[in-house]
Backbone atoms as SQL, in Angstrom:
CREATE TABLE atoms (id INTEGER PRIMARY KEY, chain TEXT, resi INTEGER, resn TEXT, atom TEXT, x REAL, y REAL, z REAL);
INSERT INTO atoms VALUES
  (1, 'A', 1, 'MET', 'N', 107.721, -18.990, 27.909),
  (2, 'A', 1, 'MET', 'CA', 107.654, -18.870, 29.321),
  (3, 'A', 1, 'MET', 'C', 108.970, -18.367, 29.902),
  (4, 'A', 2, 'ALA', 'N', 110.079, -18.680, 29.284),
  (5, 'A', 2, 'ALA', 'CA', 111.379, -18.241, 29.760),
  (6, 'A', 2, 'ALA', 'C', 111.525, -16.740, 29.621),
  (7, 'A', 3, 'SER', 'N', 110.878, -16.119, 28.635),
  (8, 'A', 3, 'SER', 'CA', 110.984, -14.674, 28.460),
  (9, 'A', 3, 'SER', 'C', 110.233, -13.926, 29.555),
  (10, 'A', 4, 'GLU', 'N', 109.212, -14.517, 30.131),
  (11, 'A', 4, 'GLU', 'CA', 108.464, -13.874, 31.202),
  (12, 'A', 4, 'GLU', 'C', 109.273, -13.824, 32.502),
  (13, 'A', 5, 'ASN', 'N', 110.055, -14.808, 32.801),
  (14, 'A', 5, 'ASN', 'CA', 110.825, -14.862, 34.040),
  (15, 'A', 5, 'ASN', 'C', 112.045, -13.950, 34.015),
  (16, 'A', 6, 'GLY', 'N', 112.680, -13.753, 32.894),
  (17, 'A', 6, 'GLY', 'CA', 113.914, -12.977, 32.831),
  (18, 'A', 6, 'GLY', 'C', 113.722, -11.522, 32.472),
  (19, 'A', 7, 'GLY', 'N', 112.523, -11.050, 32.220),
  (20, 'A', 7, 'GLY', 'CA', 112.307, -9.684, 31.746),
  (21, 'A', 7, 'GLY', 'C', 112.288, -8.626, 32.830),
  (22, 'A', 8, 'GLY', 'N', 112.114, -8.954, 34.101),
  (23, 'A', 8, 'GLY', 'CA', 111.974, -7.963, 35.164),
  (24, 'A', 8, 'GLY', 'C', 113.279, -7.416, 35.694),
  (25, 'A', 9, 'GLY', 'N', 114.399, -8.033, 35.422),
  (26, 'A', 9, 'GLY', 'CA', 115.676, -7.606, 35.974),
  (27, 'A', 9, 'GLY', 'C', 116.205, -6.327, 35.366),
  (28, 'A', 10, 'GLY', 'N', 115.803, -5.996, 34.155),
  (29, 'A', 10, 'GLY', 'CA', 116.290, -4.789, 33.486),
  (30, 'A', 10, 'GLY', 'C', 115.846, -3.512, 34.187),
  (31, 'A', 11, 'PHE', 'N', 114.637, -3.495, 34.695),
  (32, 'A', 11, 'PHE', 'CA', 114.133, -2.312, 35.384),
  (33, 'A', 11, 'PHE', 'C', 114.922, -2.061, 36.669),
  (34, 'A', 12, 'GLY', 'N', 115.182, -3.095, 37.425),
  (35, 'A', 12, 'GLY', 'CA', 115.923, -2.963, 38.688),
  (36, 'A', 12, 'GLY', 'C', 117.326, -2.441, 38.462),
  (37, 'A', 13, 'TRP', 'N', 118.026, -2.991, 37.469),
  (38, 'A', 13, 'TRP', 'CA', 119.386, -2.531, 37.182),
  (39, 'A', 13, 'TRP', 'C', 119.370, -1.100, 36.651),
  (40, 'A', 14, 'GLY', 'N', 118.377, -0.770, 35.874),
  (41, 'A', 14, 'GLY', 'CA', 118.258, 0.606, 35.370),
  (42, 'A', 14, 'GLY', 'C', 118.004, 1.585, 36.502),
  (43, 'A', 15, 'PHE', 'N', 117.202, 1.163, 37.451),
  (44, 'A', 15, 'PHE', 'CA', 116.909, 2.007, 38.605),
  (45, 'A', 15, 'PHE', 'C', 118.172, 2.254, 39.428),
  (46, 'A', 16, 'VAL', 'N', 118.938, 1.210, 39.683),
  (47, 'A', 16, 'VAL', 'CA', 120.178, 1.331, 40.452),
  (48, 'A', 16, 'VAL', 'C', 121.183, 2.200, 39.702),
  (49, 'A', 17, 'LEU', 'N', 121.334, 1.966, 38.397),
  (50, 'A', 17, 'LEU', 'CA', 122.275, 2.745, 37.593),
  (51, 'A', 17, 'LEU', 'C', 121.862, 4.222, 37.541),
  (52, 'A', 18, 'GLY', 'N', 120.581, 4.481, 37.398),
  (53, 'A', 18, 'GLY', 'CA', 120.089, 5.866, 37.399),
  (54, 'A', 18, 'GLY', 'C', 120.353, 6.560, 38.727),
  (55, 'A', 19, 'GLY', 'N', 120.177, 5.818, 39.821),
  (56, 'A', 19, 'GLY', 'CA', 120.454, 6.381, 41.144),
  (57, 'A', 19, 'GLY', 'C', 121.918, 6.742, 41.315),
  (58, 'A', 20, 'LEU', 'N', 122.795, 5.865, 40.850),
  (59, 'A', 20, 'LEU', 'CA', 124.233, 6.137, 40.947),
  (60, 'A', 20, 'LEU', 'C', 124.626, 7.339, 40.094),
  (61, 'A', 21, 'ILE', 'N', 124.088, 7.435, 38.895),
  (62, 'A', 21, 'ILE', 'CA', 124.389, 8.581, 38.035),
  (63, 'A', 21, 'ILE', 'C', 123.877, 9.867, 38.682),
  (64, 'A', 22, 'GLY', 'N', 122.697, 9.822, 39.255),
  (65, 'A', 22, 'GLY', 'CA', 122.156, 10.990, 39.951),
  (66, 'A', 22, 'GLY', 'C', 123.005, 11.395, 41.138),
  (67, 'A', 23, 'LEU', 'N', 123.499, 10.417, 41.872),
  (68, 'A', 23, 'LEU', 'CA', 124.359, 10.695, 43.023),
  (69, 'A', 23, 'LEU', 'C', 125.652, 11.370, 42.589),
  (70, 'A', 24, 'VAL', 'N', 126.271, 10.856, 41.536),
  (71, 'A', 24, 'VAL', 'CA', 127.523, 11.440, 41.044),
  (72, 'A', 24, 'VAL', 'C', 127.274, 12.855, 40.522),
  (73, 'A', 25, 'ALA', 'N', 126.189, 13.049, 39.775),
  (74, 'A', 25, 'ALA', 'CA', 125.888, 14.382, 39.235),
  (75, 'A', 25, 'ALA', 'C', 125.614, 15.369, 40.365),
  (76, 'A', 26, 'GLY', 'N', 124.885, 14.941, 41.382),
  (77, 'A', 26, 'GLY', 'CA', 124.600, 15.823, 42.515),
  (78, 'A', 26, 'GLY', 'C', 125.856, 16.198, 43.274),
  (79, 'A', 27, 'ALA', 'N', 126.736, 15.239, 43.474),
  (80, 'A', 27, 'ALA', 'CA', 127.989, 15.522, 44.175),
  (81, 'A', 27, 'ALA', 'C', 128.848, 16.487, 43.368),
  (82, 'A', 28, 'TYR', 'N', 128.864, 16.319, 42.053),
  (83, 'A', 28, 'TYR', 'CA', 129.657, 17.207, 41.202),
  (84, 'A', 28, 'TYR', 'C', 129.107, 18.630, 41.240),
  (85, 'A', 29, 'LEU', 'N', 127.800, 18.777, 41.162),
  (86, 'A', 29, 'LEU', 'CA', 127.201, 20.110, 41.160),
  (87, 'A', 29, 'LEU', 'C', 127.310, 20.786, 42.521),
  (88, 'A', 30, 'ALA', 'N', 127.314, 20.031, 43.590),
  (89, 'A', 30, 'ALA', 'CA', 127.359, 20.610, 44.929),
  (90, 'A', 30, 'ALA', 'C', 128.748, 21.076, 45.322),
  (91, 'A', 31, 'THR', 'N', 129.779, 20.691, 44.601),
  (92, 'A', 31, 'THR', 'CA', 131.128, 21.091, 44.987),
  (93, 'A', 31, 'THR', 'C', 131.398, 22.553, 44.684),
  (94, 'A', 32, 'GLY', 'N', 130.794, 23.116, 43.674),
  (95, 'A', 32, 'GLY', 'CA', 131.093, 24.500, 43.301),
  (96, 'A', 32, 'GLY', 'C', 130.029, 25.466, 43.765),
  (97, 'A', 33, 'PRO', 'N', 129.135, 25.849, 42.880),
  (98, 'A', 33, 'PRO', 'CA', 128.131, 26.853, 43.190),
  (99, 'A', 33, 'PRO', 'C', 127.180, 26.424, 44.310),
  (100, 'A', 34, 'GLY', 'N', 127.003, 25.141, 44.493),
  (101, 'A', 34, 'GLY', 'CA', 126.099, 24.684, 45.547),
  (102, 'A', 34, 'GLY', 'C', 126.553, 25.116, 46.925),
  (103, 'A', 35, 'ARG', 'N', 127.850, 25.046, 47.166),
  (104, 'A', 35, 'ARG', 'CA', 128.370, 25.465, 48.480),
  (105, 'A', 35, 'ARG', 'C', 128.178, 26.959, 48.682),
  (106, 'A', 36, 'GLU', 'N', 128.362, 27.719, 47.622),
  (107, 'A', 36, 'GLU', 'CA', 128.147, 29.167, 47.727),
  (108, 'A', 36, 'GLU', 'C', 126.680, 29.464, 48.033),
  (109, 'A', 37, 'GLN', 'N', 125.777, 28.716, 47.425),
  (110, 'A', 37, 'GLN', 'CA', 124.358, 28.910, 47.679),
  (111, 'A', 37, 'GLN', 'C', 124.009, 28.552, 49.120),
  (112, 'A', 38, 'VAL', 'N', 124.596, 27.476, 49.609),
  (113, 'A', 38, 'VAL', 'CA', 124.340, 27.077, 50.996),
  (114, 'A', 38, 'VAL', 'C', 124.826, 28.159, 51.956),
  (115, 'A', 39, 'GLU', 'N', 126.016, 28.694, 51.722),
  (116, 'A', 39, 'GLU', 'CA', 126.542, 29.753, 52.584),
  (117, 'A', 39, 'GLU', 'C', 125.677, 31.007, 52.500),
  (118, 'A', 40, 'SER', 'N', 125.221, 31.337, 51.293),
  (119, 'A', 40, 'SER', 'CA', 124.358, 32.501, 51.109),
  (120, 'A', 40, 'SER', 'C', 123.043, 32.320, 51.867),
  (121, 'A', 41, 'LEU', 'N', 122.449, 31.142, 51.744),
  (122, 'A', 41, 'LEU', 'CA', 121.207, 30.873, 52.467),
  (123, 'A', 41, 'LEU', 'C', 121.420, 30.899, 53.976),
  (124, 'A', 42, 'ARG', 'N', 122.545, 30.364, 54.432),
  (125, 'A', 42, 'ARG', 'CA', 122.837, 30.356, 55.865),
  (126, 'A', 42, 'ARG', 'C', 122.967, 31.779, 56.405),
  (127, 'A', 43, 'SER', 'N', 123.711, 32.627, 55.703),
  (128, 'A', 43, 'SER', 'CA', 123.888, 34.003, 56.178),
  (129, 'A', 43, 'SER', 'C', 122.575, 34.770, 56.120),
  (130, 'A', 44, 'LYS', 'N', 121.772, 34.538, 55.090),
  (131, 'A', 44, 'LYS', 'CA', 120.482, 35.220, 54.987),
  (132, 'A', 44, 'LYS', 'C', 119.549, 34.779, 56.107),
  (133, 'A', 45, 'THR', 'N', 119.571, 33.489, 56.438),
  (134, 'A', 45, 'THR', 'CA', 118.743, 32.974, 57.523),
  (135, 'A', 45, 'THR', 'C', 119.142, 33.601, 58.849),
  (136, 'A', 46, 'ILE', 'N', 120.434, 33.695, 59.094),
  (137, 'A', 46, 'ILE', 'CA', 120.908, 34.316, 60.337),
  (138, 'A', 46, 'ILE', 'C', 120.492, 35.777, 60.386),
  (139, 'A', 47, 'GLU', 'N', 120.604, 36.472, 59.272),
  (140, 'A', 47, 'GLU', 'CA', 120.226, 37.888, 59.205),
  (141, 'A', 47, 'GLU', 'C', 118.738, 38.066, 59.475),
  (142, 'A', 48, 'LEU', 'N', 117.907, 37.242, 58.839),
  (143, 'A', 48, 'LEU', 'CA', 116.462, 37.356, 59.034),
  (144, 'A', 48, 'LEU', 'C', 116.055, 36.965, 60.447),
  (145, 'A', 49, 'THR', 'N', 116.731, 35.990, 61.022),
  (146, 'A', 49, 'THR', 'CA', 116.422, 35.588, 62.394),
  (147, 'A', 49, 'THR', 'C', 116.723, 36.722, 63.360),
  (148, 'A', 50, 'GLY', 'N', 117.858, 37.385, 63.168),
  (149, 'A', 50, 'GLY', 'CA', 118.207, 38.521, 64.026),
  (150, 'A', 50, 'GLY', 'C', 117.207, 39.652, 63.888),
  (151, 'A', 51, 'THR', 'N', 116.787, 39.938, 62.668),
  (152, 'A', 51, 'THR', 'CA', 115.809, 40.996, 62.431),
  (153, 'A', 51, 'THR', 'C', 114.479, 40.639, 63.078),
  (154, 'A', 52, 'GLY', 'N', 114.078, 39.385, 62.956),
  (155, 'A', 52, 'GLY', 'CA', 112.825, 38.935, 63.559),
  (156, 'A', 52, 'GLY', 'C', 112.850, 39.030, 65.066),
  (157, 'A', 53, 'MET', 'N', 113.984, 38.685, 65.665),
  (158, 'A', 53, 'MET', 'CA', 114.087, 38.771, 67.126),
  (159, 'A', 53, 'MET', 'C', 114.031, 40.213, 67.600),
  (160, 'A', 54, 'ASP', 'N', 114.681, 41.116, 66.864),
  (161, 'A', 54, 'ASP', 'CA', 114.632, 42.525, 67.236),
  (162, 'A', 54, 'ASP', 'C', 113.201, 43.047, 67.172),
  (163, 'A', 55, 'ARG', 'N', 112.483, 42.667, 66.126),
  (164, 'A', 55, 'ARG', 'CA', 111.096, 43.114, 65.966),
  (165, 'A', 55, 'ARG', 'C', 110.225, 42.543, 67.085),
  (166, 'A', 56, 'MET', 'N', 110.460, 41.297, 67.439),
  (167, 'A', 56, 'MET', 'CA', 109.680, 40.661, 68.501),
  (168, 'A', 56, 'MET', 'C', 109.926, 41.364, 69.842),
  (169, 'A', 57, 'LYS', 'N', 111.173, 41.738, 70.114),
  (170, 'A', 57, 'LYS', 'CA', 111.484, 42.444, 71.357),
  (171, 'A', 57, 'LYS', 'C', 110.797, 43.800, 71.392),
  (172, 'A', 58, 'GLN', 'N', 110.774, 44.499, 70.250),
  (173, 'A', 58, 'GLN', 'CA', 110.102, 45.796, 70.188),
  (174, 'A', 58, 'GLN', 'C', 108.607, 45.643, 70.480),
  (175, 'A', 59, 'MET', 'N', 107.992, 44.639, 69.888),
  (176, 'A', 59, 'MET', 'CA', 106.563, 44.420, 70.114),
  (177, 'A', 59, 'MET', 'C', 106.283, 44.055, 71.568),
  (178, 'A', 60, 'ALA', 'N', 107.143, 43.241, 72.161),
  (179, 'A', 60, 'ALA', 'CA', 106.920, 42.803, 73.536),
  (180, 'A', 60, 'ALA', 'C', 107.089, 43.953, 74.522),
  (181, 'A', 61, 'ASN', 'N', 107.978, 44.896, 74.229),
  (182, 'A', 61, 'ASN', 'CA', 108.221, 46.010, 75.135),
  (183, 'A', 61, 'ASN', 'C', 107.270, 47.182, 74.926),
  (184, 'A', 62, 'ASP', 'N', 106.497, 47.167, 73.854),
  (185, 'A', 62, 'ASP', 'CA', 105.562, 48.243, 73.561),
  (186, 'A', 62, 'ASP', 'C', 104.231, 47.962, 74.260),
  (187, 'A', 63, 'PRO', 'N', 103.856, 48.768, 75.278),
  (188, 'A', 63, 'PRO', 'CA', 102.616, 48.493, 76.004),
  (189, 'A', 63, 'PRO', 'C', 101.364, 48.716, 75.154),
  (190, 'A', 64, 'GLU', 'N', 101.489, 49.429, 74.033),
  (191, 'A', 64, 'GLU', 'CA', 100.348, 49.655, 73.156),
  (192, 'A', 64, 'GLU', 'C', 100.125, 48.502, 72.182),
  (193, 'A', 65, 'HIS', 'N', 101.129, 47.692, 71.958),
  (194, 'A', 65, 'HIS', 'CA', 101.013, 46.563, 71.033),
  (195, 'A', 65, 'HIS', 'C', 100.283, 45.417, 71.733),
  (196, 'A', 66, 'PRO', 'N', 99.432, 44.691, 71.027),
  (197, 'A', 66, 'PRO', 'CA', 98.698, 43.584, 71.676),
  (198, 'A', 66, 'PRO', 'C', 99.613, 42.543, 72.325),
  (199, 'A', 67, 'LEU', 'N', 100.743, 42.266, 71.730),
  (200, 'A', 67, 'LEU', 'CA', 101.675, 41.302, 72.320),
  (201, 'A', 67, 'LEU', 'C', 102.235, 41.843, 73.634),
  (202, 'A', 68, 'GLY', 'N', 102.606, 43.118, 73.657),
  (203, 'A', 68, 'GLY', 'CA', 103.124, 43.731, 74.877),
  (204, 'A', 68, 'GLY', 'C', 102.082, 43.752, 75.980),
  (205, 'A', 69, 'ARG', 'N', 100.842, 44.089, 75.612),
  (206, 'A', 69, 'ARG', 'CA', 99.751, 44.094, 76.596),
  (207, 'A', 69, 'ARG', 'C', 99.518, 42.698, 77.152),
  (208, 'A', 70, 'ALA', 'N', 99.522, 41.706, 76.270),
  (209, 'A', 70, 'ALA', 'CA', 99.284, 40.336, 76.718),
  (210, 'A', 70, 'ALA', 'C', 100.384, 39.873, 77.663),
  (211, 'A', 71, 'MET', 'N', 101.614, 40.235, 77.370),
  (212, 'A', 71, 'MET', 'CA', 102.719, 39.841, 78.253),
  (213, 'A', 71, 'MET', 'C', 102.596, 40.522, 79.606),
  (214, 'A', 72, 'GLN', 'N', 102.253, 41.809, 79.619),
  (215, 'A', 72, 'GLN', 'CA', 102.100, 42.526, 80.891),
  (216, 'A', 72, 'GLN', 'C', 100.956, 41.943, 81.711),
  (217, 'A', 73, 'GLU', 'N', 99.855, 41.604, 81.043),
  (218, 'A', 73, 'GLU', 'CA', 98.722, 41.012, 81.755),
  (219, 'A', 73, 'GLU', 'C', 99.089, 39.626, 82.296),
  (220, 'A', 74, 'GLY', 'N', 99.870, 38.876, 81.540),
  (221, 'A', 74, 'GLY', 'CA', 100.308, 37.558, 81.995),
  (222, 'A', 74, 'GLY', 'C', 101.213, 37.646, 83.214),
  (223, 'A', 75, 'VAL', 'N', 102.124, 38.599, 83.204),
  (224, 'A', 75, 'VAL', 'CA', 103.022, 38.786, 84.350),
  (225, 'A', 75, 'VAL', 'C', 102.220, 39.198, 85.586),
  (226, 'A', 76, 'ALA', 'N', 101.260, 40.117, 85.398),
  (227, 'A', 76, 'ALA', 'CA', 100.434, 40.555, 86.522),
  (228, 'A', 76, 'ALA', 'C', 99.601, 39.398, 87.069),
  (229, 'A', 77, 'ALA', 'N', 99.042, 38.562, 86.185),
  (230, 'A', 77, 'ALA', 'CA', 98.247, 37.409, 86.633),
  (231, 'A', 77, 'ALA', 'C', 99.124, 36.409, 87.384),
  (232, 'A', 78, 'ALA', 'N', 100.341, 36.202, 86.926),
  (233, 'A', 78, 'ALA', 'CA', 101.248, 35.284, 87.610),
  (234, 'A', 78, 'ALA', 'C', 101.592, 35.810, 89.005),
  (235, 'A', 79, 'ARG', 'N', 101.790, 37.106, 89.130),
  (236, 'A', 79, 'ARG', 'CA', 102.081, 37.688, 90.458),
  (237, 'A', 79, 'ARG', 'C', 100.899, 37.517, 91.400),
  (238, 'A', 80, 'ARG', 'N', 99.690, 37.776, 90.879),
  (239, 'A', 80, 'ARG', 'CA', 98.499, 37.614, 91.725),
  (240, 'A', 80, 'ARG', 'C', 98.349, 36.165, 92.177),
  (241, 'A', 81, 'MET', 'N', 98.566, 35.234, 91.263),
  (242, 'A', 81, 'MET', 'CA', 98.438, 33.821, 91.603),
  (243, 'A', 81, 'MET', 'C', 99.493, 33.414, 92.628),
  (244, 'A', 82, 'ARG', 'N', 100.697, 33.936, 92.493),
  (245, 'A', 82, 'ARG', 'CA', 101.748, 33.609, 93.457),
  (246, 'A', 82, 'ARG', 'C', 101.369, 34.125, 94.848),
  (247, 'A', 83, 'GLU', 'N', 100.851, 35.344, 94.917),
  (248, 'A', 83, 'GLU', 'CA', 100.428, 35.901, 96.215),
  (249, 'A', 83, 'GLU', 'C', 99.312, 35.060, 96.813),
  (250, 'A', 84, 'GLN', 'N', 98.344, 34.629, 95.984),
  (251, 'A', 84, 'GLN', 'CA', 97.251, 33.802, 96.494),
  (252, 'A', 84, 'GLN', 'C', 97.780, 32.462, 97.014),
  (253, 'A', 85, 'LEU', 'N', 98.699, 31.857, 96.289),
  (254, 'A', 85, 'LEU', 'CA', 99.244, 30.573, 96.717),
  (255, 'A', 85, 'LEU', 'C', 100.063, 30.704, 97.991),
  (256, 'A', 86, 'GLU', 'N', 100.831, 31.791, 98.109),
  (257, 'A', 86, 'GLU', 'CA', 101.602, 31.997, 99.336),
  (258, 'A', 86, 'GLU', 'C', 100.682, 32.225, 100.526),
  (259, 'A', 87, 'THR', 'N', 99.610, 32.979, 100.330),
  (260, 'A', 87, 'THR', 'CA', 98.640, 33.223, 101.404),
  (261, 'A', 87, 'THR', 'C', 97.978, 31.912, 101.811),
  (262, 'A', 88, 'GLN', 'N', 97.614, 31.097, 100.817),
  (263, 'A', 88, 'GLN', 'CA', 96.980, 29.811, 101.098),
  (264, 'A', 88, 'GLN', 'C', 97.942, 28.878, 101.830),
  (265, 'A', 89, 'ARG', 'N', 99.220, 28.878, 101.424),
  (266, 'A', 89, 'ARG', 'CA', 100.213, 28.038, 102.080),
  (267, 'A', 89, 'ARG', 'C', 100.380, 28.457, 103.542),
  (268, 'A', 90, 'GLU', 'N', 100.424, 29.751, 103.791),
  (269, 'A', 90, 'GLU', 'CA', 100.555, 30.239, 105.172),
  (270, 'A', 90, 'GLU', 'C', 99.343, 29.850, 106.000),
  (271, 'A', 91, 'ALA', 'N', 98.154, 29.955, 105.411),
  (272, 'A', 91, 'ALA', 'CA', 96.936, 29.580, 106.133),
  (273, 'A', 91, 'ALA', 'C', 96.925, 28.081, 106.422),
  (274, 'A', 92, 'ASP', 'N', 97.333, 27.268, 105.444),
  (275, 'A', 92, 'ASP', 'CA', 97.384, 25.817, 105.653),
  (276, 'A', 92, 'ASP', 'C', 98.413, 25.452, 106.714),
  (277, 'A', 93, 'SER', 'N', 99.544, 26.143, 106.704),
  (278, 'A', 93, 'SER', 'CA', 100.592, 25.874, 107.679),
  (279, 'A', 93, 'SER', 'C', 100.115, 26.227, 109.088),
  (280, 'A', 94, 'ALA', 'N', 99.426, 27.356, 109.206),
  (281, 'A', 94, 'ALA', 'CA', 98.916, 27.765, 110.518),
  (282, 'A', 94, 'ALA', 'C', 97.857, 26.791, 111.004),
  (283, 'A', 95, 'ALA', 'N', 96.999, 26.311, 110.096),
  (284, 'A', 95, 'ALA', 'CA', 95.958, 25.357, 110.482),
  (285, 'A', 95, 'ALA', 'C', 96.575, 24.030, 110.903),
  (286, 'A', 96, 'ALA', 'N', 97.625, 23.607, 110.236),
  (287, 'A', 96, 'ALA', 'CA', 98.286, 22.349, 110.584),
  (288, 'A', 96, 'ALA', 'C', 98.963, 22.456, 111.938),
  (289, 'A', 97, 'GLU', 'N', 99.557, 23.600, 112.216),
  (290, 'A', 97, 'GLU', 'CA', 100.213, 23.786, 113.512),
  (291, 'A', 97, 'GLU', 'C', 99.193, 23.795, 114.647),
  (292, 'A', 98, 'SER', 'N', 98.066, 24.447, 114.424),
  (293, 'A', 98, 'SER', 'CA', 97.050, 24.493, 115.502),
  (294, 'A', 98, 'SER', 'C', 96.397, 23.132, 115.685),
  (295, 'A', 99, 'ALA', 'N', 96.242, 22.381, 114.628),
  (296, 'A', 99, 'ALA', 'CA', 95.648, 21.055, 114.744),
  (297, 'A', 99, 'ALA', 'C', 96.621, 20.045, 115.349),
  (298, 'A', 100, 'GLY', 'N', 97.903, 20.236, 115.132),
  (299, 'A', 100, 'GLY', 'CA', 98.894, 19.285, 115.618),
  (300, 'A', 100, 'GLY', 'C', 99.412, 19.615, 117.000),
  (301, 'A', 101, 'GLY', 'N', 98.877, 20.574, 117.653),
  (302, 'A', 101, 'GLY', 'CA', 99.311, 20.904, 118.998),
  (303, 'A', 101, 'GLY', 'C', 100.549, 21.764, 119.028),
  (304, 'A', 102, 'GLY', 'N', 100.839, 22.451, 117.940),
  (305, 'A', 102, 'GLY', 'CA', 101.969, 23.365, 117.926),
  (306, 'A', 102, 'GLY', 'C', 103.304, 22.704, 117.652),
  (307, 'A', 103, 'GLU', 'N', 103.303, 21.383, 117.351),
  (308, 'A', 103, 'GLU', 'CA', 104.564, 20.711, 117.092),
  (309, 'A', 103, 'GLU', 'C', 105.149, 21.076, 115.754),
  (310, 'A', 104, 'GLY', 'N', 104.321, 21.346, 114.770),
  (311, 'A', 104, 'GLY', 'CA', 104.803, 21.686, 113.435),
  (312, 'A', 104, 'GLY', 'C', 105.265, 20.431, 112.690),
  (313, 'A', 105, 'ARG', 'N', 105.639, 20.630, 111.485),
  (314, 'A', 105, 'ARG', 'CA', 106.089, 19.517, 110.663),
  (315, 'A', 105, 'ARG', 'C', 107.593, 19.401, 110.675),
  (316, 'A', 106, 'LYS', 'N', 108.072, 18.178, 110.528),
  (317, 'A', 106, 'LYS', 'CA', 109.515, 17.973, 110.421),
  (318, 'A', 106, 'LYS', 'C', 109.854, 17.807, 108.945),
  (319, 'A', 107, 'ALA', 'N', 110.949, 18.407, 108.528),
  (320, 'A', 107, 'ALA', 'CA', 111.321, 18.353, 107.126),
  (321, 'A', 107, 'ALA', 'C', 112.162, 17.136, 106.838);
């Protein structure tokens, strides 16, 4: 019965020791070539991001491209909606003034 109670501790210590060895090995490997790889990936990411943004701007400015058409239609719809809302606001304001006896609202 004593062998059953003391047998589980070896796995836990092995797990902790393996983790520490892995940590030391990772730190050792990351000091040299790992940093160069990180810098290489960082510069490549920046380069690809810039290229992607340039391509996106070209598509957005091209009226023949679906993205450009969608943006132009969205801008036109927003302008129409703004004009409708301004017209409605003016009509509501005029109705409020006529209903209130010309006093108007105080801000």
